[in-house]
Amino acid sequence: MSILDNVTDRKLRVSILALNYAPESTGIAPYVTRLAERLAAEGHAVETLVGFPHYPEWQVRAGYSGWQSSETVKDVQVKRLRHYVPSNPTALRRLHLELSFGLRLLFARWSKPDVVLVVTPALFSSALVLLRTRFGLRRPATGIWVQDIYSRGLDEISKGPSMLVSAMRHFEGFVLRSATGVCVIHERFKDYVVSGLGVDHKNVAVIRNWAHLDTQPSSLRSSTRLKWGWQDQDIVVLHAGNMGAKQGLTNVVNAAALATQRDSPVHFVLLGDGNQRQQVKALAAGVGHIQFIDPVPDEDFSAVLHAADVLLVNELPGLRETAVPSKLTSYFSTGRPVIAATDSDSTTAGEIARSGGGIRVEPNAPEALVKAAERLGADNDLSGTLGRAGQNYAGKTLSEDAAIVAYGAWLQTLQASKSGASSADTA
């Protein structure tokens, strides 16, 4: 029996419009890709209009060229549209990226979808898509899948002028209110979208991102540690994913310097890429107990996470509501304990407390970070307890099947809501 059979027998034509998609293996792309593939496997007609793969390296990957390309992957019609990719993604260059992608979406040929699902980021691309769905010849139901909140990011990270923050809040609220429905990935996102952006609470669904890593055999753990030069006595603390402003990785470099000075067994590993990578790497020049690993394929990514002793989320001070780190879903599924260097009232801290899968230390406190890692490395019972709690949380709360069922039902609701509104308009 199909997992969506309990929801409805009607199959939909769904167009998913997203900047990020496989083969990108970090950030939003794995979730967008998996949702499209699972919906297609359930018999829905799914097309995706996506960008050229470029994240987190911020350059178009080898093998992708031309103005656009089309292929069918796991029953999903994947159309890739060329867009601007900045090598140094400043705020203005990111805006250029989003507008260039949005213009491609605005004039691209779509199928005849029942529902259009737009993923944000990218917010400005989403605005252009909603312009087309509202005023075009065909007016399908529209859903916005919110993975990040722009106005909160501007407020918490960029510390932009109050007028600019206010303008972004009004724009973001207008975009979200223009859709048939909004889906967010955390309850705290919903609170802000409703109270801060003025979206009707009845139009906001909460569906959590899911854990998407497979378990790894213990024998692979040993060979993976050997491959990367990790000794048995090393306490390997791994930070995986994007290296950007939100991550505040200067804290990790400073922690590595402390670990080097005291000849601690703690070794920090930064896996991934991002617009801050070269800056962080330059800061770490001459510092021991820190290692940088380039992005790796999915199967190797899972192996590296399982081979670490501790997994790290590191955030800037003041980062409370902006985002739910997508890496947490992967972290919890490994059975490894997590250290979260984050504010006590952040969304990330809430996830750590709710899951029981790790411990929190203050952000920008390298001494606390090293001591927490040393504690976990020396206490196998504590590490095992935390790791199992996180794994149980991932299995019960962050289930892929539960998320796909919820998305299928939500898309059906959007389509039914739009059809009902259209019928009422013509009655």
Short mmCIF file of C-alpha atoms in Angstrom, two decimals:
data_model
loop_
_atom_site.label_atom_id
_atom_site.label_comp_id
_atom_site.label_asym_id
_atom_site.label_seq_id
_atom_site.Cartn_x
_atom_site.Cartn_y
_atom_site.Cartn_z
CA MET A 1 0.00 0.00 0.00
CA SER A 2 1.23 3.49 -0.85
CA ILE A 3 2.05 5.67 2.12
CA LEU A 4 -0.19 8.34 0.59
CA ASP A 5 -3.18 6.06 0.09
CA ASN A 6 -4.53 7.08 3.49
CA VAL A 7 -4.60 10.69 2.31
CA THR A 8 -6.14 10.59 -1.14
CA ASP A 9 -6.21 8.55 -4.33
CA ARG A 10 -5.98 11.60 -6.55
CA LYS A 11 -2.63 12.12 -8.21
CA LEU A 12 -1.40 15.63 -8.76
CA ARG A 13 0.73 17.42 -11.30
CA VAL A 14 3.34 19.13 -9.16
CA SER A 15 5.99 21.64 -10.22
CA ILE A 16 8.77 22.19 -7.66
CA LEU A 17 10.80 25.36 -8.21
CA ALA A 18 14.03 25.49 -6.23
CA LEU A 19 17.47 26.96 -6.60
CA ASN A 20 19.17 23.92 -5.04
CA TYR A 21 18.88 20.26 -6.08
CA ALA A 22 21.00 17.13 -6.40
CA PRO A 23 23.90 16.57 -6.97
CA GLU A 24 24.31 19.19 -4.22
CA SER A 25 24.51 17.12 -1.04
CA THR A 26 24.30 19.71 1.73
CA GLY A 27 21.83 22.36 2.81
CA ILE A 28 18.36 22.32 1.27
CA ALA A 29 19.10 20.27 -1.85
CA PRO A 30 18.79 16.76 -0.28
CA TYR A 31 15.31 17.56 1.02
CA VAL A 32 14.03 19.06 -2.22
CA THR A 33 15.44 16.17 -4.21
CA ARG A 34 14.05 13.48 -1.93
CA LEU A 35 10.60 15.05 -1.77
CA ALA A 36 10.41 15.22 -5.57
CA GLU A 37 11.54 11.60 -5.93
CA ARG A 38 9.19 10.25 -3.28
CA LEU A 39 6.19 12.12 -4.69
CA ALA A 40 7.01 10.76 -8.15
CA ALA A 41 7.32 7.25 -6.74
CA GLU A 42 3.80 7.66 -5.33
CA GLY A 43 2.48 8.27 -8.82
CA HIS A 44 2.32 12.05 -8.91
CA ALA A 45 3.59 13.77 -12.07
CA VAL A 46 6.53 15.78 -10.77
CA GLU A 47 8.70 18.26 -12.58
CA THR A 48 11.43 20.36 -11.01
CA LEU A 49 12.82 23.64 -12.32
CA VAL A 50 16.11 24.08 -10.54
CA GLY A 51 19.39 25.93 -10.72
CA PHE A 52 22.76 24.64 -11.90
CA PRO A 53 24.59 22.92 -9.02
CA HIS A 54 26.87 25.45 -7.34
CA TYR A 55 26.51 25.17 -3.55
CA PRO A 56 28.43 25.38 -1.27
CA GLU A 57 31.42 25.96 -3.60
CA TRP A 58 29.78 29.03 -5.20
CA GLN A 59 30.81 27.98 -8.68
CA VAL A 60 29.00 25.91 -11.29
CA ARG A 61 30.19 22.35 -11.06
CA ALA A 62 32.13 20.65 -13.81
CA GLY A 63 29.96 18.92 -16.38
CA TYR A 64 27.18 21.53 -16.34
CA SER A 65 27.14 24.01 -19.19
CA GLY A 66 24.81 25.74 -21.60
CA TRP A 67 21.66 27.76 -21.07
CA GLN A 68 19.53 24.93 -19.74
CA SER A 69 19.32 21.15 -19.63
CA SER A 70 16.61 18.53 -19.14
CA GLU A 71 16.73 14.97 -17.90
CA THR A 72 14.57 12.41 -16.12
CA VAL A 73 15.94 11.19 -12.81
CA LYS A 74 13.96 8.63 -10.77
CA ASP A 75 10.76 9.53 -12.62
CA VAL A 76 11.23 13.26 -11.94
CA GLN A 77 11.47 15.63 -14.89
CA VAL A 78 14.46 17.77 -13.95
CA LYS A 79 14.92 21.01 -15.89
CA ARG A 80 18.05 22.98 -14.94
CA LEU A 81 18.18 26.70 -15.70
CA ARG A 82 21.42 28.64 -15.95
CA HIS A 83 21.70 31.63 -13.62
CA TYR A 84 24.27 33.98 -12.21
CA VAL A 85 26.57 32.45 -9.56
CA PRO A 86 28.75 34.85 -7.53
CA SER A 87 32.17 33.62 -6.44
CA ASN A 88 31.90 35.95 -3.45
CA PRO A 89 28.22 35.94 -2.42
CA THR A 90 27.72 39.35 -0.87
CA ALA A 91 24.18 40.52 -0.17
CA LEU A 92 23.90 42.38 -3.49
CA ARG A 93 25.38 39.48 -5.44
CA ARG A 94 22.98 37.05 -3.79
CA LEU A 95 20.15 39.34 -4.84
CA HIS A 96 21.53 39.27 -8.39
CA LEU A 97 21.61 35.46 -8.24
CA GLU A 98 18.03 35.19 -7.04
CA LEU A 99 16.67 37.69 -9.54
CA SER A 100 18.51 36.02 -12.42
CA PHE A 101 17.07 32.64 -11.41
CA GLY A 102 13.64 34.16 -10.83
CA LEU A 103 13.61 35.69 -14.31
CA ARG A 104 14.49 32.30 -15.77
CA LEU A 105 11.55 30.77 -13.89
CA LEU A 106 9.25 33.61 -14.94
CA PHE A 107 9.80 32.93 -18.64
CA ALA A 108 10.49 29.19 -18.56
CA ARG A 109 8.05 26.69 -20.01
CA TRP A 110 6.25 24.84 -17.22
CA SER A 111 3.93 21.87 -17.51
CA LYS A 112 0.33 22.42 -16.44
CA PRO A 113 0.64 21.91 -12.70
CA ASP A 114 -2.15 21.57 -10.18
CA VAL A 115 0.24 22.84 -7.53
CA VAL A 116 3.42 24.90 -7.74
CA LEU A 117 5.77 24.44 -4.77
CA VAL A 118 8.37 27.19 -4.38
CA VAL A 119 11.33 26.76 -2.05
CA THR A 120 12.85 29.67 -0.16
CA PRO A 121 15.63 30.52 -0.09
CA ALA A 122 15.35 31.99 -2.73
CA LEU A 123 12.77 34.57 -1.61
CA PHE A 124 13.15 37.02 -4.51
CA SER A 125 12.87 34.23 -7.07
CA SER A 126 9.73 33.09 -5.24
CA ALA A 127 8.24 36.57 -5.57
CA LEU A 128 8.62 36.45 -9.36
CA VAL A 129 7.07 32.96 -9.48
CA LEU A 130 4.06 34.15 -7.50
CA LEU A 131 3.71 37.08 -9.88
CA ARG A 132 3.37 34.60 -12.74
CA THR A 133 0.95 32.29 -10.90
CA ARG A 134 -1.26 35.19 -9.84
CA PHE A 135 -1.49 37.01 -13.18
CA GLY A 136 -0.71 34.30 -15.73
CA LEU A 137 -3.22 32.48 -17.89
CA ARG A 138 -3.08 29.45 -15.61
CA ARG A 139 -3.39 30.07 -11.90
CA PRO A 140 -2.48 26.91 -10.00
CA ALA A 141 -2.37 26.55 -6.24
CA THR A 142 0.92 27.78 -4.81
CA GLY A 143 2.82 26.67 -1.76
CA ILE A 144 5.98 28.20 -0.29
CA TRP A 145 8.32 25.87 1.56
CA VAL A 146 10.26 28.08 3.99
CA GLN A 147 13.68 26.76 4.98
CA ASP A 148 15.08 30.10 6.10
CA ILE A 149 13.65 33.46 7.15
CA TYR A 150 15.24 36.44 5.45
CA SER A 151 14.06 39.27 7.68
CA ARG A 152 15.25 37.50 10.83
CA GLY A 153 18.58 36.80 9.20
CA LEU A 154 19.02 40.44 8.29
CA ASP A 155 18.13 41.41 11.83
CA GLU A 156 20.25 38.80 13.66
CA ILE A 157 23.25 38.34 11.39
CA SER A 158 23.73 41.39 9.22
CA LYS A 159 22.51 43.83 11.88
CA GLY A 160 21.11 45.92 9.07
CA PRO A 161 19.56 49.37 9.59
CA SER A 162 16.12 49.23 11.19
CA MET A 163 14.49 50.71 8.09
CA LEU A 164 16.05 47.99 5.92
CA VAL A 165 14.99 45.25 8.33
CA SER A 166 11.47 46.68 8.40
CA ALA A 167 11.34 46.85 4.59
CA MET A 168 12.50 43.23 4.32
CA ARG A 169 9.93 42.13 6.87
CA HIS A 170 7.13 43.81 4.91
CA PHE A 171 8.35 42.33 1.62
CA GLU A 172 8.76 38.83 3.02
CA GLY A 173 5.33 38.97 4.64
CA PHE A 174 3.78 40.13 1.37
CA VAL A 175 5.39 37.25 -0.54
CA LEU A 176 4.27 34.61 1.95
CA ARG A 177 0.75 35.99 2.18
CA SER A 178 0.49 35.88 -1.62
CA ALA A 179 0.74 32.08 -1.69
CA THR A 180 -2.15 29.67 -1.20
CA GLY A 181 -0.30 28.19 1.76
CA VAL A 182 3.03 28.26 3.58
CA CYS A 183 4.99 25.36 5.04
CA VAL A 184 7.75 25.94 7.60
CA ILE A 185 10.22 23.49 9.12
CA HIS A 186 9.86 24.41 12.78
CA GLU A 187 7.20 25.58 15.23
CA ARG A 188 9.23 28.69 16.07
CA PHE A 189 9.27 29.59 12.38
CA LYS A 190 5.48 29.43 12.38
CA ASP A 191 5.28 31.69 15.42
CA TYR A 192 7.35 34.32 13.64
CA VAL A 193 5.63 33.94 10.25
CA VAL A 194 2.25 34.46 11.93
CA SER A 195 3.10 37.15 14.48
CA GLY A 196 5.94 38.91 12.66
CA LEU A 197 4.97 38.57 9.00
CA GLY A 198 1.18 38.62 9.27
CA VAL A 199 0.39 35.27 7.65
CA ASP A 200 -2.91 33.72 8.77
CA HIS A 201 -2.11 30.84 11.12
CA LYS A 202 -4.61 28.64 9.28
CA ASN A 203 -2.47 28.95 6.15
CA VAL A 204 0.79 27.86 7.82
CA ALA A 205 1.74 24.19 8.15
CA VAL A 206 4.72 22.84 10.10
CA ILE A 207 6.53 19.84 8.60
CA ARG A 208 9.96 19.01 9.94
CA ASN A 209 12.98 18.19 7.80
CA TRP A 210 13.93 14.56 8.14
CA ALA A 211 17.06 12.53 8.80
CA HIS A 212 18.45 11.30 5.48
CA LEU A 213 21.64 9.37 6.26
CA ASP A 214 22.02 5.60 6.27
CA THR A 215 23.73 3.80 9.12
CA GLN A 216 27.30 2.67 8.53
CA PRO A 217 29.00 -0.60 9.55
CA SER A 218 31.58 -0.29 12.33
CA SER A 219 34.31 -1.66 10.04
CA LEU A 220 33.84 1.37 7.76
CA ARG A 221 34.39 3.66 10.74
CA SER A 222 37.91 2.29 11.25
CA SER A 223 38.88 2.54 7.59
CA THR A 224 37.44 6.05 7.32
CA ARG A 225 39.42 7.27 10.33
CA LEU A 226 42.55 5.72 8.83
CA LYS A 227 41.86 7.40 5.50
CA TRP A 228 41.75 10.87 7.07
CA GLY A 229 44.66 10.32 9.42
CA TRP A 230 42.64 10.19 12.63
CA GLN A 231 44.34 8.23 15.39
CA ASP A 232 42.47 6.00 17.87
CA GLN A 233 43.29 8.39 20.72
CA ASP A 234 42.09 11.47 18.82
CA ILE A 235 38.77 13.01 19.87
CA VAL A 236 37.55 14.08 16.43
CA VAL A 237 35.04 16.94 16.54
CA LEU A 238 33.49 17.32 13.10
CA HIS A 239 31.66 20.35 11.72
CA ALA A 240 29.99 19.45 8.41
CA GLY A 241 28.29 21.63 5.83
CA ASN A 242 28.36 25.26 4.83
CA MET A 243 31.13 27.56 6.03
CA GLY A 244 29.44 30.94 6.00
CA ALA A 245 28.79 33.92 8.22
CA LYS A 246 26.12 32.17 10.32
CA GLN A 247 28.55 29.47 11.38
CA GLY A 248 31.01 31.84 13.10
CA LEU A 249 33.89 29.41 12.58
CA THR A 250 36.50 31.74 14.05
CA ASN A 251 35.39 30.18 17.33
CA VAL A 252 36.47 26.74 16.09
CA VAL A 253 39.88 28.02 14.97
CA ASN A 254 40.41 29.57 18.39
CA ALA A 255 39.35 26.33 20.06
CA ALA A 256 41.82 24.40 17.90
CA ALA A 257 44.58 26.80 18.94
CA LEU A 258 43.76 26.14 22.60
CA ALA A 259 43.73 22.39 22.01
CA THR A 260 47.14 22.67 20.35
CA GLN A 261 48.61 24.70 23.20
CA ARG A 262 47.55 22.19 25.86
CA ASP A 263 48.27 19.14 23.66
CA SER A 264 44.66 18.07 24.03
CA PRO A 265 43.43 14.94 22.21
CA VAL A 266 40.68 17.10 20.67
CA HIS A 267 41.05 17.63 16.92
CA PHE A 268 38.61 19.77 14.95
CA VAL A 269 37.62 18.87 11.39
CA LEU A 270 35.77 21.26 9.06
CA LEU A 271 34.10 19.38 6.22
CA GLY A 272 32.54 21.35 3.38
CA ASP A 273 32.80 24.65 1.58
CA GLY A 274 31.30 28.11 1.62
CA ASN A 275 32.05 31.77 1.13
CA GLN A 276 33.99 31.98 4.42
CA ARG A 277 36.12 28.87 3.89
CA GLN A 278 39.24 30.56 2.58
CA GLN A 279 39.08 33.24 5.26
CA VAL A 280 38.73 30.62 8.01
CA LYS A 281 41.51 28.52 6.49
CA ALA A 282 43.82 31.53 6.38
CA LEU A 283 43.03 32.27 10.01
CA ALA A 284 43.93 28.68 10.87
CA ALA A 285 47.35 28.82 9.16
CA GLY A 286 49.95 27.48 11.58
CA VAL A 287 47.30 26.19 14.00
CA GLY A 288 47.46 22.50 14.82
CA HIS A 289 44.56 20.24 15.76
CA ILE A 290 42.42 21.48 12.87
CA GLN A 291 41.81 19.90 9.47
CA PHE A 292 39.87 21.03 6.40
CA ILE A 293 38.16 18.48 4.14
CA ASP A 294 36.65 19.37 0.78
CA PRO A 295 33.03 18.37 0.07
CA VAL A 296 32.66 14.62 -0.49
CA PRO A 297 30.02 12.45 -2.24
CA ASP A 298 26.94 11.38 -0.28
CA GLU A 299 28.20 7.92 0.63
CA ASP A 300 31.52 9.33 1.85
CA PHE A 301 29.74 12.13 3.71
CA SER A 302 27.78 9.62 5.75
CA ALA A 303 30.93 7.60 6.46
CA VAL A 304 32.85 10.65 7.69
CA LEU A 305 30.05 11.67 10.07
CA HIS A 306 29.85 8.17 11.52
CA ALA A 307 33.64 8.05 11.93
CA ALA A 308 33.81 11.20 14.08
CA ASP A 309 33.55 11.12 17.87
CA VAL A 310 31.55 14.33 18.29
CA LEU A 311 29.52 16.38 15.79
CA LEU A 312 29.49 20.16 16.04
CA VAL A 313 26.99 22.93 15.34
CA ASN A 314 28.68 26.31 15.74
CA GLU A 315 26.69 29.53 15.48
CA LEU A 316 27.29 33.24 15.82
CA PRO A 317 26.15 34.83 19.05
CA GLY A 318 22.71 36.39 18.58
CA LEU A 319 21.56 33.75 16.07
CA ARG A 320 18.24 32.69 17.58
CA GLU A 321 15.42 32.43 15.06
CA THR A 322 17.06 32.62 11.64
CA ALA A 323 17.38 28.97 10.71
CA VAL A 324 17.23 25.38 11.88
CA PRO A 325 20.60 23.88 10.90
CA SER A 326 19.87 21.18 8.34
CA LYS A 327 22.95 19.33 9.55
CA LEU A 328 21.19 18.46 12.81
CA THR A 329 18.90 15.96 11.11
CA SER A 330 21.95 14.18 9.70
CA TYR A 331 23.85 14.43 12.97
CA PHE A 332 21.13 12.85 15.07
CA SER A 333 20.80 9.85 12.77
CA THR A 334 24.46 8.85 13.27
CA GLY A 335 24.24 8.01 16.96
CA ARG A 336 27.09 10.40 17.72
CA PRO A 337 26.79 13.06 20.45
CA VAL A 338 26.39 16.68 19.36
CA ILE A 339 27.92 19.84 20.76
CA ALA A 340 25.98 22.99 19.94
CA ALA A 341 27.89 26.24 20.45
CA THR A 342 24.85 28.50 20.39
CA ASP A 343 22.78 30.91 22.47
CA SER A 344 20.63 29.31 25.16
CA ASP A 345 17.39 30.60 23.61
CA SER A 346 18.21 29.72 20.00
CA THR A 347 16.20 27.32 17.87
CA THR A 348 19.23 25.04 17.77
CA ALA A 349 19.45 24.95 21.56
CA GLY A 350 15.79 24.01 21.68
CA GLU A 351 16.40 21.09 19.33
CA ILE A 352 19.32 19.85 21.44
CA ALA A 353 17.20 19.99 24.59
CA ARG A 354 14.18 18.37 22.93
CA SER A 355 16.20 15.52 21.43
CA GLY A 356 18.51 14.90 24.38
CA GLY A 357 21.14 14.26 21.72
CA GLY A 358 23.88 16.61 22.82
CA ILE A 359 25.12 19.39 25.04
CA ARG A 360 25.13 23.14 24.59
CA VAL A 361 27.98 25.55 25.24
CA GLU A 362 28.05 29.30 24.85
CA PRO A 363 28.87 30.60 21.35
CA ASN A 364 32.22 32.26 20.78
CA ALA A 365 33.65 30.51 23.86
CA PRO A 366 36.55 28.33 22.63
CA GLU A 367 37.56 27.21 26.14
CA ALA A 368 34.07 25.85 26.78
CA LEU A 369 34.06 24.11 23.42
CA VAL A 370 37.35 22.30 24.05
CA LYS A 371 36.31 21.25 27.56
CA ALA A 372 32.98 19.89 26.30
CA ALA A 373 34.75 17.84 23.63
CA GLU A 374 37.25 16.50 26.15
CA ARG A 375 34.40 15.55 28.48
CA LEU A 376 32.55 13.62 25.79
CA GLY A 377 35.74 11.96 24.58
CA ALA A 378 36.55 10.74 28.09
CA ASP A 379 33.03 9.58 29.01
CA ASN A 380 31.87 6.78 26.73
CA ASP A 381 28.69 6.24 28.74
CA LEU A 382 27.61 9.86 28.39
CA SER A 383 28.49 9.94 24.68
CA GLY A 384 26.56 6.72 24.09
CA THR A 385 23.52 7.97 25.98
CA LEU A 386 23.43 11.24 24.05
CA GLY A 387 24.03 9.52 20.73
CA ARG A 388 21.23 7.01 21.27
CA ALA A 389 18.84 9.77 22.35
CA GLY A 390 19.54 11.74 19.19
CA GLN A 391 19.10 8.63 17.06
CA ASN A 392 15.77 7.82 18.72
CA TYR A 393 14.62 11.40 18.18
CA ALA A 394 15.55 11.18 14.52
CA GLY A 395 13.64 7.93 14.13
CA LYS A 396 10.47 9.09 15.88
CA THR A 397 10.25 12.81 15.13
CA LEU A 398 12.33 13.26 11.97
CA SER A 399 10.97 10.33 9.97
CA GLU A 400 11.11 10.65 6.21
CA ASP A 401 7.92 8.62 5.72
CA ALA A 402 5.99 10.84 8.13
CA ALA A 403 7.25 13.96 6.38
CA ILE A 404 6.33 12.70 2.91
CA VAL A 405 2.84 11.75 4.08
CA ALA A 406 2.45 15.23 5.52
CA TYR A 407 3.69 16.92 2.35
CA GLY A 408 1.38 14.83 0.19
CA ALA A 409 -1.58 15.78 2.34
CA TRP A 410 -0.57 19.45 2.41
CA LEU A 411 -0.25 19.64 -1.38
CA GLN A 412 -3.67 18.03 -1.74
CA THR A 413 -5.07 20.61 0.68
CA LEU A 414 -3.57 23.47 -1.33
CA GLN A 415 -5.06 22.16 -4.56
CA ALA A 416 -8.47 21.59 -2.97
CA SER A 417 -8.40 25.04 -1.38
CA LYS A 418 -7.59 26.67 -4.71
CA SER A 419 -10.26 24.68 -6.52
CA GLY A 420 -12.83 25.59 -3.87
CA ALA A 421 -11.93 29.27 -4.10
CA SER A 422 -12.18 29.18 -7.91
CA SER A 423 -15.60 27.50 -7.74
CA ALA A 424 -16.83 30.10 -5.26
CA ASP A 425 -15.58 32.91 -7.49
CA THR A 426 -17.54 31.61 -10.46
CA ALA A 427 -20.69 30.65 -8.54
#
